[in-house]
mmCIF file of C-alpha atoms in Angstrom:
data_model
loop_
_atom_site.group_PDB
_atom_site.id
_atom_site.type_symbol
_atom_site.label_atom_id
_atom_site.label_comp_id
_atom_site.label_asym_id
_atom_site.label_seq_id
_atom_site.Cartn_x
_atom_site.Cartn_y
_atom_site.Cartn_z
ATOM 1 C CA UNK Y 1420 -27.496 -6.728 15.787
ATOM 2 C CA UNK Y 1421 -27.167 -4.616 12.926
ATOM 3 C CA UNK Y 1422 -23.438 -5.910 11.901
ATOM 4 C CA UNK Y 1423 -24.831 -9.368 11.570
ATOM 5 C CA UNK Y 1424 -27.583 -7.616 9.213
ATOM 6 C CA UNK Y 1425 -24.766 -6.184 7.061
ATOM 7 C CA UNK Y 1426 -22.652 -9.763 6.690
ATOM 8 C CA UNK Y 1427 -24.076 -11.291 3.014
ATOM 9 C CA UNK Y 1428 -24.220 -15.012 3.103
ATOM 10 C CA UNK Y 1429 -22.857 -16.404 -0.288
ATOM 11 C CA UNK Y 1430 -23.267 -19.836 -1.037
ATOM 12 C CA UNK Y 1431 -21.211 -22.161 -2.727
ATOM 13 C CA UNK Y 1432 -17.801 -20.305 -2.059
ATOM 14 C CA UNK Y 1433 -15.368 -21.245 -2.131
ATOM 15 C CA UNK Y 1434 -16.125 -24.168 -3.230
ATOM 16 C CA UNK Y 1435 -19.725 -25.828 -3.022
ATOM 17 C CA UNK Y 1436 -21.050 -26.516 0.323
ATOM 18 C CA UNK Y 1437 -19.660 -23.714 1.908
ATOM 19 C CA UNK Y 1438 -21.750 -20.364 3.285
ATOM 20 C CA UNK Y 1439 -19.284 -17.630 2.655
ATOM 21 C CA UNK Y 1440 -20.095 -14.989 5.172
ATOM 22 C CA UNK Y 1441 -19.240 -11.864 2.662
ATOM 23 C CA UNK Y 1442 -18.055 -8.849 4.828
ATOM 24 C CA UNK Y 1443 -18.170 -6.209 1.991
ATOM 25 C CA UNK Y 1444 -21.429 -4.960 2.787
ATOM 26 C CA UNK Y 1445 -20.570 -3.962 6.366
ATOM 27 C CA UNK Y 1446 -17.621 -2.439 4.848
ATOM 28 C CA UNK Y 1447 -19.705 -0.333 2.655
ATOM 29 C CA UNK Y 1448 -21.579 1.451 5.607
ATOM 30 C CA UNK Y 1449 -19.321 3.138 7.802
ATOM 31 C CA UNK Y 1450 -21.636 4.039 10.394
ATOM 32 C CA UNK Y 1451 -21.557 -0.287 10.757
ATOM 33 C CA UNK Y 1452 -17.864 -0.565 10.348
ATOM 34 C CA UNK Y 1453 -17.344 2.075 12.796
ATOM 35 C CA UNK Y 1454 -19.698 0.286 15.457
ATOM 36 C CA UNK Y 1455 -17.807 -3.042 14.645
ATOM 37 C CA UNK Y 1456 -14.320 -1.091 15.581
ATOM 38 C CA UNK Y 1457 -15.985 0.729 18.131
ATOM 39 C CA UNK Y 1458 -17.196 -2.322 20.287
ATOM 40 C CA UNK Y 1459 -13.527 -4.436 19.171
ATOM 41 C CA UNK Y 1460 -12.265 -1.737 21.260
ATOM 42 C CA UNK Y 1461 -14.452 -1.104 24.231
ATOM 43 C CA UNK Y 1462 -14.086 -5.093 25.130
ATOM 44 C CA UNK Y 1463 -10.271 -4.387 24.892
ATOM 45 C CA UNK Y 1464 -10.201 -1.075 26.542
ATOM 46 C CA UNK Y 1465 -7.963 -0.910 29.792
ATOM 47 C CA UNK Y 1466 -6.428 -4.567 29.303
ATOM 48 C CA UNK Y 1467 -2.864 -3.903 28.620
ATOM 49 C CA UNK Y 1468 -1.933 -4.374 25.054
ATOM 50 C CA UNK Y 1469 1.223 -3.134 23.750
ATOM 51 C CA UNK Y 1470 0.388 -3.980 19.699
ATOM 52 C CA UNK Y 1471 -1.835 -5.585 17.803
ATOM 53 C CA UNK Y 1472 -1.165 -7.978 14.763
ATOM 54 C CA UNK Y 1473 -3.110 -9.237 11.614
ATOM 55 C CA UNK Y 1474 -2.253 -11.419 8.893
ATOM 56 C CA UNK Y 1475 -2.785 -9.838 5.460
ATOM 57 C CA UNK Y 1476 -4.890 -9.105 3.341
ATOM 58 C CA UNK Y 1477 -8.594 -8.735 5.583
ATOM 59 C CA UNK Y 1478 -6.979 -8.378 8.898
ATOM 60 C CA UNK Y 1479 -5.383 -5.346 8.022
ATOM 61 C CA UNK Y 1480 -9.055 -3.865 7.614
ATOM 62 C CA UNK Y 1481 -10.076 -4.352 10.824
ATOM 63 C CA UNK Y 1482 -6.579 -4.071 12.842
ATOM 64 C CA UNK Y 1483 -4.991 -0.972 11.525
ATOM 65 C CA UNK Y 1484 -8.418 1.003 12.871
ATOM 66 C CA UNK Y 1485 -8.232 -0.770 15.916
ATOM 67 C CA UNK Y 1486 -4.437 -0.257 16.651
ATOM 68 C CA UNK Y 1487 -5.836 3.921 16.335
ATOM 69 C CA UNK Y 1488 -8.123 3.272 18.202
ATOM 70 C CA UNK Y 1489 -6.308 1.176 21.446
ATOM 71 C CA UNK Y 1490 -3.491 3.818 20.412
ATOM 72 C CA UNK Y 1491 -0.978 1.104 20.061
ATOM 73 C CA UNK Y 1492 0.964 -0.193 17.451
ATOM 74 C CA UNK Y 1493 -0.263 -2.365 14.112
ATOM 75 C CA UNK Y 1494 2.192 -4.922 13.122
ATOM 76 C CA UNK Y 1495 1.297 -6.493 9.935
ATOM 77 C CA UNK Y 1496 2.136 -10.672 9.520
ATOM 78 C CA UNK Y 1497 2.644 -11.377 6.139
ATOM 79 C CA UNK Y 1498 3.536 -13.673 3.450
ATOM 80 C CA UNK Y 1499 7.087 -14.633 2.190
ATOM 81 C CA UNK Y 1500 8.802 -11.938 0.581
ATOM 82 C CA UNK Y 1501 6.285 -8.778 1.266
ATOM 83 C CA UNK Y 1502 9.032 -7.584 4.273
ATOM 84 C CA UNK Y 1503 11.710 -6.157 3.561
ATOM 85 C CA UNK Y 1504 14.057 -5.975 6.615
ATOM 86 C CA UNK Y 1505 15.281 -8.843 8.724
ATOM 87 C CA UNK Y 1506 12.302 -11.026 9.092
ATOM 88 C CA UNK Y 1507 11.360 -14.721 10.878
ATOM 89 C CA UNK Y 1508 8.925 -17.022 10.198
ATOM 90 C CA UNK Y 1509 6.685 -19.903 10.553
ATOM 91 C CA UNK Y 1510 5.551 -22.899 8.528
ATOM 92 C CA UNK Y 1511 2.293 -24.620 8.973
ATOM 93 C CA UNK Y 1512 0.753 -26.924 7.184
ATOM 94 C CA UNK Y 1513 -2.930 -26.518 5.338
ATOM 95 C CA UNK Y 1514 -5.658 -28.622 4.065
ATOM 96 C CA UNK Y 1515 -3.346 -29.323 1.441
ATOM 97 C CA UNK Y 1516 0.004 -28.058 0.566
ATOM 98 C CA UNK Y 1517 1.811 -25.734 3.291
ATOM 99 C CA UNK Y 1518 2.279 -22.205 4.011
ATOM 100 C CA UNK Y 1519 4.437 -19.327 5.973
ATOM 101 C CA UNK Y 1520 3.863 -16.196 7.558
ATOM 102 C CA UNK Y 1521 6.561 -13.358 8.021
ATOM 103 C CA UNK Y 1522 7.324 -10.770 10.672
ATOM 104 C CA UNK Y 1523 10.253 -8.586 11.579
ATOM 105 C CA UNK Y 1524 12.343 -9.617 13.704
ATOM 106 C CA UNK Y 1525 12.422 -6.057 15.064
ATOM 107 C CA UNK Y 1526 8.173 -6.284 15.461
ATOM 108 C CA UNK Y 1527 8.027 -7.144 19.340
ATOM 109 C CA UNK Y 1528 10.298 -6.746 21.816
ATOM 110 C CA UNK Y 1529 10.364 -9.565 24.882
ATOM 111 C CA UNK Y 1530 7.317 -9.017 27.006
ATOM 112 C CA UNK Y 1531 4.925 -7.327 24.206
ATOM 113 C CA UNK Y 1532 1.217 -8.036 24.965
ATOM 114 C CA UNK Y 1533 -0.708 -8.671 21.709
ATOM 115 C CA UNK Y 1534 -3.859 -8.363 20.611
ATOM 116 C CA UNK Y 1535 -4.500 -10.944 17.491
ATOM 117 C CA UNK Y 1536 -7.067 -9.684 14.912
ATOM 118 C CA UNK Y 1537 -8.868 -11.108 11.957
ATOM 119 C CA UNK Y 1538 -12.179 -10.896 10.102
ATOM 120 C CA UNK Y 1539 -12.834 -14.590 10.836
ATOM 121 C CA UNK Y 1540 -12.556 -17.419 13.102
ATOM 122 C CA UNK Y 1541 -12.630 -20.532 11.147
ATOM 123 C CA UNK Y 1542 -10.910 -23.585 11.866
ATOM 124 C CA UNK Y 1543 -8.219 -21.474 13.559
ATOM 125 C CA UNK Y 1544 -4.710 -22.864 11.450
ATOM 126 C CA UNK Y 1545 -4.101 -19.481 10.195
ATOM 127 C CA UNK Y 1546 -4.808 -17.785 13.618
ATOM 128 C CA UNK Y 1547 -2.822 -20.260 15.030
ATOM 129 C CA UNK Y 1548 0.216 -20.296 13.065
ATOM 130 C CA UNK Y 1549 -0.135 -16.100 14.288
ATOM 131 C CA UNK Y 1550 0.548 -16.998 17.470
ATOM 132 C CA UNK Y 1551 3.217 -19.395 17.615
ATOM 133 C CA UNK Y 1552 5.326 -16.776 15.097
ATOM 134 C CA UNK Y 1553 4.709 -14.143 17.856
ATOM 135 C CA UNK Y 1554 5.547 -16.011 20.592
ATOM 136 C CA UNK Y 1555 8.470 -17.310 19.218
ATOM 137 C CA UNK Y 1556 9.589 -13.291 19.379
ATOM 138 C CA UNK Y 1557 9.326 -13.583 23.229
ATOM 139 C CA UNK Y 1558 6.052 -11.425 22.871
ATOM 140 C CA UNK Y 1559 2.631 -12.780 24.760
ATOM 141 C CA UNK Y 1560 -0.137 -12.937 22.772
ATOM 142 C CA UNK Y 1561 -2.899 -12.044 25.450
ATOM 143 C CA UNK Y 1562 -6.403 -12.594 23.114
ATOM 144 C CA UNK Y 1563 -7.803 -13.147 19.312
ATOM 145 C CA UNK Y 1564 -10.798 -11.037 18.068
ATOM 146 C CA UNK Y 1565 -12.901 -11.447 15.429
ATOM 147 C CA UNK Y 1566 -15.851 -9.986 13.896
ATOM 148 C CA UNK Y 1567 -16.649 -13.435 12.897
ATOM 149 C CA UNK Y 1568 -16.370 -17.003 14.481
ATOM 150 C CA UNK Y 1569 -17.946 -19.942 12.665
ATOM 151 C CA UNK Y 1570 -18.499 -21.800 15.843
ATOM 152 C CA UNK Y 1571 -19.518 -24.746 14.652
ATOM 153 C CA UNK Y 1572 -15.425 -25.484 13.238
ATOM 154 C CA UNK Y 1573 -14.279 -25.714 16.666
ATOM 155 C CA UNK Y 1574 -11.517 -22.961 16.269
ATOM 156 C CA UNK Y 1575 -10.960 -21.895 19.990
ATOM 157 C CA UNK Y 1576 -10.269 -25.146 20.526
ATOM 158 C CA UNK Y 1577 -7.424 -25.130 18.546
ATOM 159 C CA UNK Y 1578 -6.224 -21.547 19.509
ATOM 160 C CA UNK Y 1579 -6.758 -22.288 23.759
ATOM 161 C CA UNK Y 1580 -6.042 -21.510 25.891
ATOM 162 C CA UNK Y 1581 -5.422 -18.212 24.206
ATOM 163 C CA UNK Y 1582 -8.522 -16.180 24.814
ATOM 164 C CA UNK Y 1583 -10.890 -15.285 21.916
ATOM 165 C CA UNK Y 1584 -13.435 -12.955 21.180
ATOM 166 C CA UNK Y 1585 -15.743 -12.477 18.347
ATOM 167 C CA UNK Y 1586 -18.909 -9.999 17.708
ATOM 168 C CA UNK Y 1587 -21.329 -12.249 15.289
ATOM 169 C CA UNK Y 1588 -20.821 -16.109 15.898
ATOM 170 C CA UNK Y 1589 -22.447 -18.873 13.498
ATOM 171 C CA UNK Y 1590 -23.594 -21.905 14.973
ATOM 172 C CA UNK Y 1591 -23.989 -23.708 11.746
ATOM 173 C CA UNK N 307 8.365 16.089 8.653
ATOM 174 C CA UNK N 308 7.962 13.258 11.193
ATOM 175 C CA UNK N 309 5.936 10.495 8.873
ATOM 176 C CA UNK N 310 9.128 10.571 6.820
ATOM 177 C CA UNK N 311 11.523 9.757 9.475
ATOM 178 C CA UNK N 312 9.185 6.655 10.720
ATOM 179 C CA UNK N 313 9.912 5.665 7.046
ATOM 180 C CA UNK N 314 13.180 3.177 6.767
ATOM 181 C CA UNK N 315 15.099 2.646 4.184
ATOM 182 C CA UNK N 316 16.070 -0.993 3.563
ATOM 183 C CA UNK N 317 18.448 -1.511 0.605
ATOM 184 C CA UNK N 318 18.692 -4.166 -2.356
ATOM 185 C CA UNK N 319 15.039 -5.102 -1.634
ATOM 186 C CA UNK N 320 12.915 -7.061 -3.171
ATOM 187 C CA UNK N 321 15.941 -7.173 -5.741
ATOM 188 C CA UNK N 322 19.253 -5.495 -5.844
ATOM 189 C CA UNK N 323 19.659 -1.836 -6.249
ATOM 190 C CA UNK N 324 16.710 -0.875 -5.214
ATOM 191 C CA UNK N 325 15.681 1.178 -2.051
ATOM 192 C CA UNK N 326 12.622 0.226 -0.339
ATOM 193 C CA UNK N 327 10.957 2.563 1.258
ATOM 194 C CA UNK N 328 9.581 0.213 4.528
ATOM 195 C CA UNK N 329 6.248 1.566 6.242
ATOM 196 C CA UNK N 330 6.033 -0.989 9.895
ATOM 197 C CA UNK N 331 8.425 2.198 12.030
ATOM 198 C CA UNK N 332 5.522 4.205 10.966
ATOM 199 C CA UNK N 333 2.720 1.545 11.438
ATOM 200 C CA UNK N 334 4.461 0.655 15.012
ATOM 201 C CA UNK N 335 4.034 4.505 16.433
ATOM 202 C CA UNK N 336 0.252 5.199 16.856
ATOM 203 C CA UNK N 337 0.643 9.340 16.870
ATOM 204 C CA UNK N 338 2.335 9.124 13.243
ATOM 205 C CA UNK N 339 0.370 6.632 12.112
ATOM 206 C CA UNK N 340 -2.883 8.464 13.045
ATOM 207 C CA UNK N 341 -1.623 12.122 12.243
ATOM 208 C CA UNK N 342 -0.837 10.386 8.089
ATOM 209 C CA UNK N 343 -4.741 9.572 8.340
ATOM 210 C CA UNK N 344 -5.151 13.108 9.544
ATOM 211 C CA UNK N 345 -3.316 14.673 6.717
ATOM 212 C CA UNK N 346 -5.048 12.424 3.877
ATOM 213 C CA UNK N 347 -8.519 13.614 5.711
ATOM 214 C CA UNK N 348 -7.607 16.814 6.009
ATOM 215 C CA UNK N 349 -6.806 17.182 2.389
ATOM 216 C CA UNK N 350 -10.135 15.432 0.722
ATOM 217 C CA UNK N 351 -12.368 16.650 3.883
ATOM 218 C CA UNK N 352 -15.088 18.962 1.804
ATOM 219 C CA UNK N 353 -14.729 17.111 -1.236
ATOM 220 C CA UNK N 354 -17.372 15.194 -2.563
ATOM 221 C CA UNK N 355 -16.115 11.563 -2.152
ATOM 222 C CA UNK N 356 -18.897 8.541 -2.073
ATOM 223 C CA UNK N 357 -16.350 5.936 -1.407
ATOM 224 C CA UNK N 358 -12.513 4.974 -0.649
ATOM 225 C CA UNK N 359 -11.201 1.414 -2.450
ATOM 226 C CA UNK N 360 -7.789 0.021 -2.185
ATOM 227 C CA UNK N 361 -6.028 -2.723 -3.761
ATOM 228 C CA UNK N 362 -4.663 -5.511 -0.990
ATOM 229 C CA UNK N 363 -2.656 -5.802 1.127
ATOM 230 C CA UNK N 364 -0.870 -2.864 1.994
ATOM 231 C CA UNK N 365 -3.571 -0.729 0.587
ATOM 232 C CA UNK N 366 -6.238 -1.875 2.968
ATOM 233 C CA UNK N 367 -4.130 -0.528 5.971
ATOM 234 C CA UNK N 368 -4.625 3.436 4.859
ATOM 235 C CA UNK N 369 -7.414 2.929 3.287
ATOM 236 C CA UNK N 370 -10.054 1.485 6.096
ATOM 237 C CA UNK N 371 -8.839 4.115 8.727
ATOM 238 C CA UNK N 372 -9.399 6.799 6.024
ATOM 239 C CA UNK N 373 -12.830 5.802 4.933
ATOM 240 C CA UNK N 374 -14.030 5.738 8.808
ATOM 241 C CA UNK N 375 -12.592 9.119 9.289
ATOM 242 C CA UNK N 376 -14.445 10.549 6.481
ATOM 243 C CA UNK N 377 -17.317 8.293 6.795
ATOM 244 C CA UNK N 378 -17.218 7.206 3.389
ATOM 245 C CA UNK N 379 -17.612 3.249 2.208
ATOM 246 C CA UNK N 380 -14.545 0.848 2.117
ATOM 247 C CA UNK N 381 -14.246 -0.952 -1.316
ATOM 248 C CA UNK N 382 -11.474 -3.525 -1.176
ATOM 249 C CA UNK N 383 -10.032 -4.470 -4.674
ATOM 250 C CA UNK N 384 -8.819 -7.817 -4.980
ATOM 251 C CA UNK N 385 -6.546 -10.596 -6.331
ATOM 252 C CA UNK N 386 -8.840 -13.197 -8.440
ATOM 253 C CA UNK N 387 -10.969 -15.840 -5.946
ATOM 254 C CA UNK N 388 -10.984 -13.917 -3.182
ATOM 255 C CA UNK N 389 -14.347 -11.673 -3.688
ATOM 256 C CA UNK N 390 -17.473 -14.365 -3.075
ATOM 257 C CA UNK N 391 -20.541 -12.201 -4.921
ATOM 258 C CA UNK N 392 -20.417 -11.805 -8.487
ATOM 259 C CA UNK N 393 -17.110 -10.208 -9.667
ATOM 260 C CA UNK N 394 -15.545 -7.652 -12.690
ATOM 261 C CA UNK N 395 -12.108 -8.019 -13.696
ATOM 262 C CA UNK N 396 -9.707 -5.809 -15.237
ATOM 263 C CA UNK N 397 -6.314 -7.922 -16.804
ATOM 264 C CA UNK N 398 -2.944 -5.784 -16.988
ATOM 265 C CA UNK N 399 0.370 -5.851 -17.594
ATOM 266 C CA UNK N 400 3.134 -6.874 -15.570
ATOM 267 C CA UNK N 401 6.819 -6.168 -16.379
ATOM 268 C CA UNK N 402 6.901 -9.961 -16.353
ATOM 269 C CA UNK N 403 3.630 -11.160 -17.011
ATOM 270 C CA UNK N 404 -0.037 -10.402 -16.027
ATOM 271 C CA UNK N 405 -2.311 -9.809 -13.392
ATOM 272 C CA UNK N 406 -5.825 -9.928 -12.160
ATOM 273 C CA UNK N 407 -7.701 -7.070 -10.220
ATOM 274 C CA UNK N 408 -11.533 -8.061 -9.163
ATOM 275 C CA UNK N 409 -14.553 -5.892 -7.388
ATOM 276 C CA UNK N 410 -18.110 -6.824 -6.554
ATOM 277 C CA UNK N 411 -19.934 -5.781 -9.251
ATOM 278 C CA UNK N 412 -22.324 -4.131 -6.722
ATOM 279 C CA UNK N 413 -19.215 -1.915 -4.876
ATOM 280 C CA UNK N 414 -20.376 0.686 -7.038
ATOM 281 C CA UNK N 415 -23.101 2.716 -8.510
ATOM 282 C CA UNK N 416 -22.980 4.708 -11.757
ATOM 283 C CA UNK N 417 -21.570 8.325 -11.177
ATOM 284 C CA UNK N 418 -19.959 7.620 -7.457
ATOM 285 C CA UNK N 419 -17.082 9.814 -6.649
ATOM 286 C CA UNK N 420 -14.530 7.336 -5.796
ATOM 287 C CA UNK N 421 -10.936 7.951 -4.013
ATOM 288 C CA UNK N 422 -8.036 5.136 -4.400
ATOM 289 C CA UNK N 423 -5.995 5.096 -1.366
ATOM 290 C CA UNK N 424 -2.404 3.297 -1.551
ATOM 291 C CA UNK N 425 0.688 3.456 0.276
ATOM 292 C CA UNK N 426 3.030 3.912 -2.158
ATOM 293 C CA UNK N 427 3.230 5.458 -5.698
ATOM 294 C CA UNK N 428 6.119 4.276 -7.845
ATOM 295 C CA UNK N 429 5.304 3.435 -11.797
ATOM 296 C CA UNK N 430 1.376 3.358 -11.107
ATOM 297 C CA UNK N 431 0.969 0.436 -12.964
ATOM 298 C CA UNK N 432 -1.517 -1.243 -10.421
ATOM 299 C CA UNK N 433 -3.135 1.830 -9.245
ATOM 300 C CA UNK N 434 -3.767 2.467 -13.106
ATOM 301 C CA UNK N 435 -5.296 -0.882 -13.355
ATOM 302 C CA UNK N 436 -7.284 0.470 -10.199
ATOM 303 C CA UNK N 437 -8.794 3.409 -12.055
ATOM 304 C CA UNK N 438 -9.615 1.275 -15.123
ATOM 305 C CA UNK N 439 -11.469 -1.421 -13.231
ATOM 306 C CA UNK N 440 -13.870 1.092 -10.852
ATOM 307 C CA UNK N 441 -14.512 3.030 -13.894
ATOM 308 C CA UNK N 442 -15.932 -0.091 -16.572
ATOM 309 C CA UNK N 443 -18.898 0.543 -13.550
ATOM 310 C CA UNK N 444 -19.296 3.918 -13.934
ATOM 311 C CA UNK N 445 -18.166 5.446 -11.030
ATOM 312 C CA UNK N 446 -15.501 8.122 -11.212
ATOM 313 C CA UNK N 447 -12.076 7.853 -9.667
ATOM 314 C CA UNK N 448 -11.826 11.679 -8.467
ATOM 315 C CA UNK N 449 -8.255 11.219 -6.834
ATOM 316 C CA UNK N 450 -5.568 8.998 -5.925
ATOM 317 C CA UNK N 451 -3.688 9.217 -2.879
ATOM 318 C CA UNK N 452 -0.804 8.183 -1.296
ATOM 319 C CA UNK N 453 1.787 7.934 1.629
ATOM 320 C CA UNK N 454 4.953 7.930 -0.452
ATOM 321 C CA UNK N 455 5.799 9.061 -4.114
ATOM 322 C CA UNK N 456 8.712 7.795 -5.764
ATOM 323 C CA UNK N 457 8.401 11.272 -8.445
ATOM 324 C CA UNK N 458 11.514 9.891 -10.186
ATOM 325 C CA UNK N 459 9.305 7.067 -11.448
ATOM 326 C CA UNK N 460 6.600 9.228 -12.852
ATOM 327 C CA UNK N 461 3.732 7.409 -11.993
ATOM 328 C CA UNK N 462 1.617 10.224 -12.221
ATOM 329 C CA UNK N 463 2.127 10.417 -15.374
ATOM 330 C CA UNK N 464 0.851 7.137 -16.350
ATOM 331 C CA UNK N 465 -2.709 8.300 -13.682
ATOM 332 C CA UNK N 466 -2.815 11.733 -15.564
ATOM 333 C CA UNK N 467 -5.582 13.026 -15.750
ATOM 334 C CA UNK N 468 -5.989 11.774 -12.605
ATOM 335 C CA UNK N 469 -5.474 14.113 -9.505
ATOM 336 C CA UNK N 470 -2.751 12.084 -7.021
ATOM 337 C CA UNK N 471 -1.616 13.604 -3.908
ATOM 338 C CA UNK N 472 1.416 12.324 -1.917
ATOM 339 C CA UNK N 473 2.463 12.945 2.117
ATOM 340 C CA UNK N 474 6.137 12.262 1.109
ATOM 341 C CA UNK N 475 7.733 12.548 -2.155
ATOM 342 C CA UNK N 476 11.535 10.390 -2.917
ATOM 343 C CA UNK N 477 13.214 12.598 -5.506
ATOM 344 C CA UNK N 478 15.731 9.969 -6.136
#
């Protein structure tokens, strides 16, 4: 698949060890980012989704042209202090340290059905932490794409029984 | 116009006194949110543009959906660590302290007709650092646009000579 060709693997990063799958390329052909949106889309097409959310700063890249395209709306998640009405939020802990993401509290309304996006499915805490601000809003957050899942981390484990969806998957 | 009444005013935010001008009504309602897209296209359609880049986050969220509509490459600038290929980095001034701005070094090529995309223009200060940054690789930064203009903090002045266009303009 040519999306796959366009994903630059980049060893060592963050830290050594790790195969950073380096989305800038695909960015840099739109004919490939446009397929990438196009075929988000056409597996969502017809499901009912009210909005769709992504956590700053990649997820906005894929989920603000997918929100046009569903024609629904794009509620960005973000961290403390980027929102500037009445906001709630969620604490979850990382690899070390902890963090928090934001929403309004005027974002969903009871009932929503949301469409999680991100560029990549890794171990999931991130994606996870997503959900459980949403659904504490009284919204239901119906699937999680991805253009990439690193299967081998286990992620959709963690985020099930929430349904998840990716385009290019790593197996190792 | 109808983009600026999906804009919301939220006072005393991030500090008191000051008016922030809050973008999620607009993001939430998919016909405003695509016809701002529309408007930015419309204006730069013709023009000869080799690529859109946009600092994160809130950048990212104009700037993607713009690049696909005038199928042009998407070059997301960046806070230090987050770019995995080899990086250039352009240090400026904050009111209180400094900051960090980082592309690929490959984003560009010498002589590329480059358009900055950002939501909001208030002293310019990071879209300056923008300009600087794409152009130590020799592209050319051939306009700067925006959702929202705060004119009574003359941030164009600070781009000049830079061409900057603006949907909505705050006089005050």
């Amino acid at each position: 698949m040519d999306i796959r060709n366009k994903i630059r693997d980049v060893g060592d990063f963050p830290k050594p060890g790790i195969m950073f799958r380096d989305i800038t390329p695909l960015l840099a052909c739109p004919e490939t980012f446009r397929e990438t949106i196009k075929l988000l889309a056409d597996h969502y097409r017809g499901q009912e989704i009210n909005a769709i959310a992504a956590a700053e700063a990649r997820g906005f890249i894929f989920a603000a042209p997918l929100a046009l395209e569903l024609d629904v709306a794009f509620v960005p998640v973000r961290k403390p202090g980027k929102l500037p009405f009445d906001t709630q939020s969620f604490h979850y802990e990382l690899e070390y340290g902890t963090d928090t993401l934001e929403i309004h509290t005027d974002a969903f309304s009871k009932g929503d059905k949301v469409l999680m996006v991100d560029d990549l499915l890794a171990t999931g805490g991130t994606m996870n932490a997503c959900i459980k601000l949403i659904e504490q809003s009284g919204a239901e957050v119906v699937s999680c794409a991805f253009l990439i899942e690193l299967g081998f981390l286990n992620g959709r484990e963690i985020l099930a029984p929430h349904d998840c969806f990716a385009l290019v998957t790593y197996d190792d």
